[in-house]
Coordinates of C-alpha atoms in Angstrom, one line a residue:
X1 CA 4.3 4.6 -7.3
X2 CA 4.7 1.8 -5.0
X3 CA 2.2 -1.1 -6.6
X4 CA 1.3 -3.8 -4.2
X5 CA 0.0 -7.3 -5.2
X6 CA -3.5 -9.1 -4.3
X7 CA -3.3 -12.6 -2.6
X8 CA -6.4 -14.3 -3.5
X9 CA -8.1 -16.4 -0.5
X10 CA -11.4 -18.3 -0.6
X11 CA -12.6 -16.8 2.9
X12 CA -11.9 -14.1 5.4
X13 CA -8.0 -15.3 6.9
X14 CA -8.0 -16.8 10.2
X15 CA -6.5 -14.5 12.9
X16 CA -3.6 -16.1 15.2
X17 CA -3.9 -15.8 19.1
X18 CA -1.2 -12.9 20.6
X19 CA 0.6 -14.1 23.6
X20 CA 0.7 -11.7 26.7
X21 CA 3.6 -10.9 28.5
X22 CA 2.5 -12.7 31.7
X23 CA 2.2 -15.9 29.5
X24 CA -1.4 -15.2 28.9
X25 CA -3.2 -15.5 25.4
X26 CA -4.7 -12.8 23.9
X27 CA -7.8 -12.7 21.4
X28 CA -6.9 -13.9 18.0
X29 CA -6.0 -11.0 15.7
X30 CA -5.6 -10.7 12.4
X31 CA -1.2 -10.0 11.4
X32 CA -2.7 -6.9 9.5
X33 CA -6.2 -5.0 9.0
X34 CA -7.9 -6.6 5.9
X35 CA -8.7 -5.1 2.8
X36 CA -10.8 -7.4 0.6
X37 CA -11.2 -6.6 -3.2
X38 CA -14.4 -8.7 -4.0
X39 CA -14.3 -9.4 -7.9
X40 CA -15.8 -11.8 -10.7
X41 CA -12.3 -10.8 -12.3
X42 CA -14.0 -8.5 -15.3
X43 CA -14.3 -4.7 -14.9
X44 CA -17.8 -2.9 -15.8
X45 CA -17.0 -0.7 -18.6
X46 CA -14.1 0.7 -20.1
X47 CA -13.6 2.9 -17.5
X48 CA -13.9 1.0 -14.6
X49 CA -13.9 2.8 -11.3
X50 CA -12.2 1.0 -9.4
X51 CA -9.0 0.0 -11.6
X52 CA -9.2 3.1 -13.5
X53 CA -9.6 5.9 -10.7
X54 CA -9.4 4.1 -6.9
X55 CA -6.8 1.7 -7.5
X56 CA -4.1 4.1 -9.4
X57 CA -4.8 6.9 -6.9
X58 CA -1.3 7.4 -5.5
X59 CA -2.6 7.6 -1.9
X60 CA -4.5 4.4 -2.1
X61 CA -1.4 3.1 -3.6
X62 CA 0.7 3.5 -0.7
X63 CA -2.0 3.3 1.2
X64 CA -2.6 -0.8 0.8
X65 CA 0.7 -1.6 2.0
X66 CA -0.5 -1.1 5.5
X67 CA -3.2 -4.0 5.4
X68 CA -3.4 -7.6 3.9
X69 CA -4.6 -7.0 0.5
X70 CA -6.7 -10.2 -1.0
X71 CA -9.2 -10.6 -3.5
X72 CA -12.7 -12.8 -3.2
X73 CA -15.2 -14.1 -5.7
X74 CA -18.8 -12.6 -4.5
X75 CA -19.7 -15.9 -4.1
X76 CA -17.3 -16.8 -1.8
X77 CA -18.0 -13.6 0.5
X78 CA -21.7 -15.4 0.3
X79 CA -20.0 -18.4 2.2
X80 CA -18.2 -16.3 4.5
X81 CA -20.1 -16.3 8.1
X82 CA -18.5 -12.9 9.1
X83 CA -18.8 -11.4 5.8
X84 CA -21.8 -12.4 4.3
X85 CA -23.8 -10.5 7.1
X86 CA -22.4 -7.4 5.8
X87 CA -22.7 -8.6 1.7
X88 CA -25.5 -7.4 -0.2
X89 CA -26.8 -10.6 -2.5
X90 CA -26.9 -8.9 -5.4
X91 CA -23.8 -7.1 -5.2
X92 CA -20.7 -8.1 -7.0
X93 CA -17.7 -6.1 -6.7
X94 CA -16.6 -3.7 -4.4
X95 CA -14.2 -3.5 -1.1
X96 CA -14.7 -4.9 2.0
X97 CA -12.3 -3.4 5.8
X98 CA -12.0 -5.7 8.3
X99 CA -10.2 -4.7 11.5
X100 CA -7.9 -7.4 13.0
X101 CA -10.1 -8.6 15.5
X102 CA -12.7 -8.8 12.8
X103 CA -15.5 -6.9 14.9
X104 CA -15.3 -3.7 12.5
X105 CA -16.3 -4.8 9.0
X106 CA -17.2 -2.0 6.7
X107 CA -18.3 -2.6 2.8
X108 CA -17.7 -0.4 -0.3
X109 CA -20.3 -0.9 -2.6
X110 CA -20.2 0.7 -6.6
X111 CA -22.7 3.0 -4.9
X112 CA -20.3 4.5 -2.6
X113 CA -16.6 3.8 -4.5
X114 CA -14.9 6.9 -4.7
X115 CA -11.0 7.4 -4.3
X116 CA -12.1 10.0 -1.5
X117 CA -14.2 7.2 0.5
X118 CA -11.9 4.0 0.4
X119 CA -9.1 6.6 1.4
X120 CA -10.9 7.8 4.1
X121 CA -11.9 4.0 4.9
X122 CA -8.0 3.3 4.8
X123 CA -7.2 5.7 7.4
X124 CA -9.6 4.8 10.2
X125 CA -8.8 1.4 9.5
X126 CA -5.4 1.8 9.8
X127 CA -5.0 4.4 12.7
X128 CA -7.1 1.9 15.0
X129 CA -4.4 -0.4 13.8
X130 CA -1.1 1.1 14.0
X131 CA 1.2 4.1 16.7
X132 CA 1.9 6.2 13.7
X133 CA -0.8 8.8 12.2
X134 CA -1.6 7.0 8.7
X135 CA -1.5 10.3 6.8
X136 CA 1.5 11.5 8.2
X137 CA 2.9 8.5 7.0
X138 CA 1.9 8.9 3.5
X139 CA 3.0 12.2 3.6
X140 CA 6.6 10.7 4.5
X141 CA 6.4 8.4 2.0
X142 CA 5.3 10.4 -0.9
X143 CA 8.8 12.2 0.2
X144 CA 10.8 9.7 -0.3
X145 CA 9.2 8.7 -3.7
X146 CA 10.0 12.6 -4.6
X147 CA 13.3 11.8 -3.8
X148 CA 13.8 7.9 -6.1
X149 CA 12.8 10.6 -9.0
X150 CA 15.3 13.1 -8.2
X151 CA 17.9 10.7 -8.0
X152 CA 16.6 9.3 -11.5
X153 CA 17.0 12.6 -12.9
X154 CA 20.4 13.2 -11.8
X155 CA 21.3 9.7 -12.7
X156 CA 19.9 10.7 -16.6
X157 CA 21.7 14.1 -16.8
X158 CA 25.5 12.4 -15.5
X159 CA 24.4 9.8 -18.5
X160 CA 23.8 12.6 -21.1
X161 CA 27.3 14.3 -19.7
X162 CA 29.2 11.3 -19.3
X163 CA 28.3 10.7 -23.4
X164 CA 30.0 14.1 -23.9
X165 CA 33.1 13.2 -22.5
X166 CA 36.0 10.9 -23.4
X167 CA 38.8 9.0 -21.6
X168 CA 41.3 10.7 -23.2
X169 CA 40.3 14.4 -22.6
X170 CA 38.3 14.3 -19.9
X171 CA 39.9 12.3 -16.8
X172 CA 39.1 15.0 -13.8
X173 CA 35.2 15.0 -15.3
X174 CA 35.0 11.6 -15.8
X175 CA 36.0 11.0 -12.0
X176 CA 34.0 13.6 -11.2
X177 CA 30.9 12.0 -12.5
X178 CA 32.0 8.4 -11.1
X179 CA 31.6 10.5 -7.7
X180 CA 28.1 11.7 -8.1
X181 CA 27.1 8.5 -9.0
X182 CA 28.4 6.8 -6.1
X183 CA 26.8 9.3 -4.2
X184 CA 23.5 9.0 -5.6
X185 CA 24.1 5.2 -5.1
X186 CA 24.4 5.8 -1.5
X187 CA 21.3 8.4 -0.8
X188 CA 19.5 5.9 -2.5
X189 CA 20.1 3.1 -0.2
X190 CA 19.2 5.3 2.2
X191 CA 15.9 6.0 0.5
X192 CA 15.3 2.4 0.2
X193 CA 15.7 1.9 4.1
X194 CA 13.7 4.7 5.3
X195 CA 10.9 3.7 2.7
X196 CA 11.1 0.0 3.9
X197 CA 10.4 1.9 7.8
X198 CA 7.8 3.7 6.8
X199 CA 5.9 1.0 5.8
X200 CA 6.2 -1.7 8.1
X201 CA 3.3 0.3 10.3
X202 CA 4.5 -0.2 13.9
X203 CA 1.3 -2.1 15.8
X204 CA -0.2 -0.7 18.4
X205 CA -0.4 -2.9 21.6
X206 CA -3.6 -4.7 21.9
X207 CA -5.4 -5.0 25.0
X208 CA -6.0 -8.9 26.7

């Protein structure tokens, strides 16, 4: 599973303005939708919803890598002026998606957090965002992850084999296995590069 870190920020990030091709500016935008994790830092029971089912969902997983992933203190989302309009006070832990020109905000409450909604959240978020299809995406990538643990598996079994084998007695299968290697070395290089595509989420253009 691909595991992407939280930033932590003290208020919603400040969007940069886009320059036009005429030489005009555009509205400021943010590099990358927003997903906020708002969090005291302790979980609510043992099995916490969010770390224990959202967060390790493999979907979601991949998922984040397509926005700016930060967490806030609830009291800091309080403080925000975009974000505290759409902040219950008495909440304290949930998900907050901003869109990249900030005027789409939409909150995840405990009410509401279900793997099923935040990935469903994650998807119009991100196809307002980006060209490519977000699940189609996902889909790709899952492949190529399919892929890393085939290679890993092949890699184990040429171990076990090559432990079978000596220097002596075995030259032509020793070489043999020095060859599968390298060419697991290579497929996965180009694993790593069409992984690395995948999820750099082409923008779409934005409008002036």
């Amino acid at each position: 599973m691909l595991n992407k870190t939280w930033g932590s920020v003290e208020q919603l990030p400040a969007g940069e303005s886009e320059a036009a091709k005429d030489g005009t500016s555009k509205a400021r935008l943010l590099p990358k939708p927003v997903l906020i994790y708002v969090t005291d830092g302790t979980e609510s029971s043992p099995f916490d919803k969010i770390e224990k089912v959202v967060l390790i969902d493999e979907k979601v997983s991949i998922g984040m890598w397509a926005f700016e992933t930060v967490k806030m203190a609830p009291d800091k989302v309080r403080k925000d002026k975009i974000l505290s309009a759409q902040w219950e006070e008495d909440q304290d832990r949930g998900f907050i998606f901003v869109s990249r020109d900030t005027k789409t905000i939409e909150v995840i409450d405990m009410k509401r957090m279900s793997t099923k909604t935040v990935f469903e959240t994650m998807t119009t978020f991100a196809n307002a965002a980006y060209k490519s299809d977000f699940e189609t995406t996902l889909k790709d990538v899952l492949k190529v992850l399919t892929e890393f643990d085939k290679i890993n598996n092949k890699r184990r079994r040429l171990t076990n084999k090559e432990a079978t084998l000596t220097a002596e007695n075995d030259k032509e299968a020793l070489e043999d296995v020095a060859l599968e290697r390298q060419a697991l070395d290579a497929l996965e290089t180009e694993m790593n590069a069409k992984r690395d595509k995948l999820l750099k989420f082409e923008l779409k253009e934005t409008k002036a």
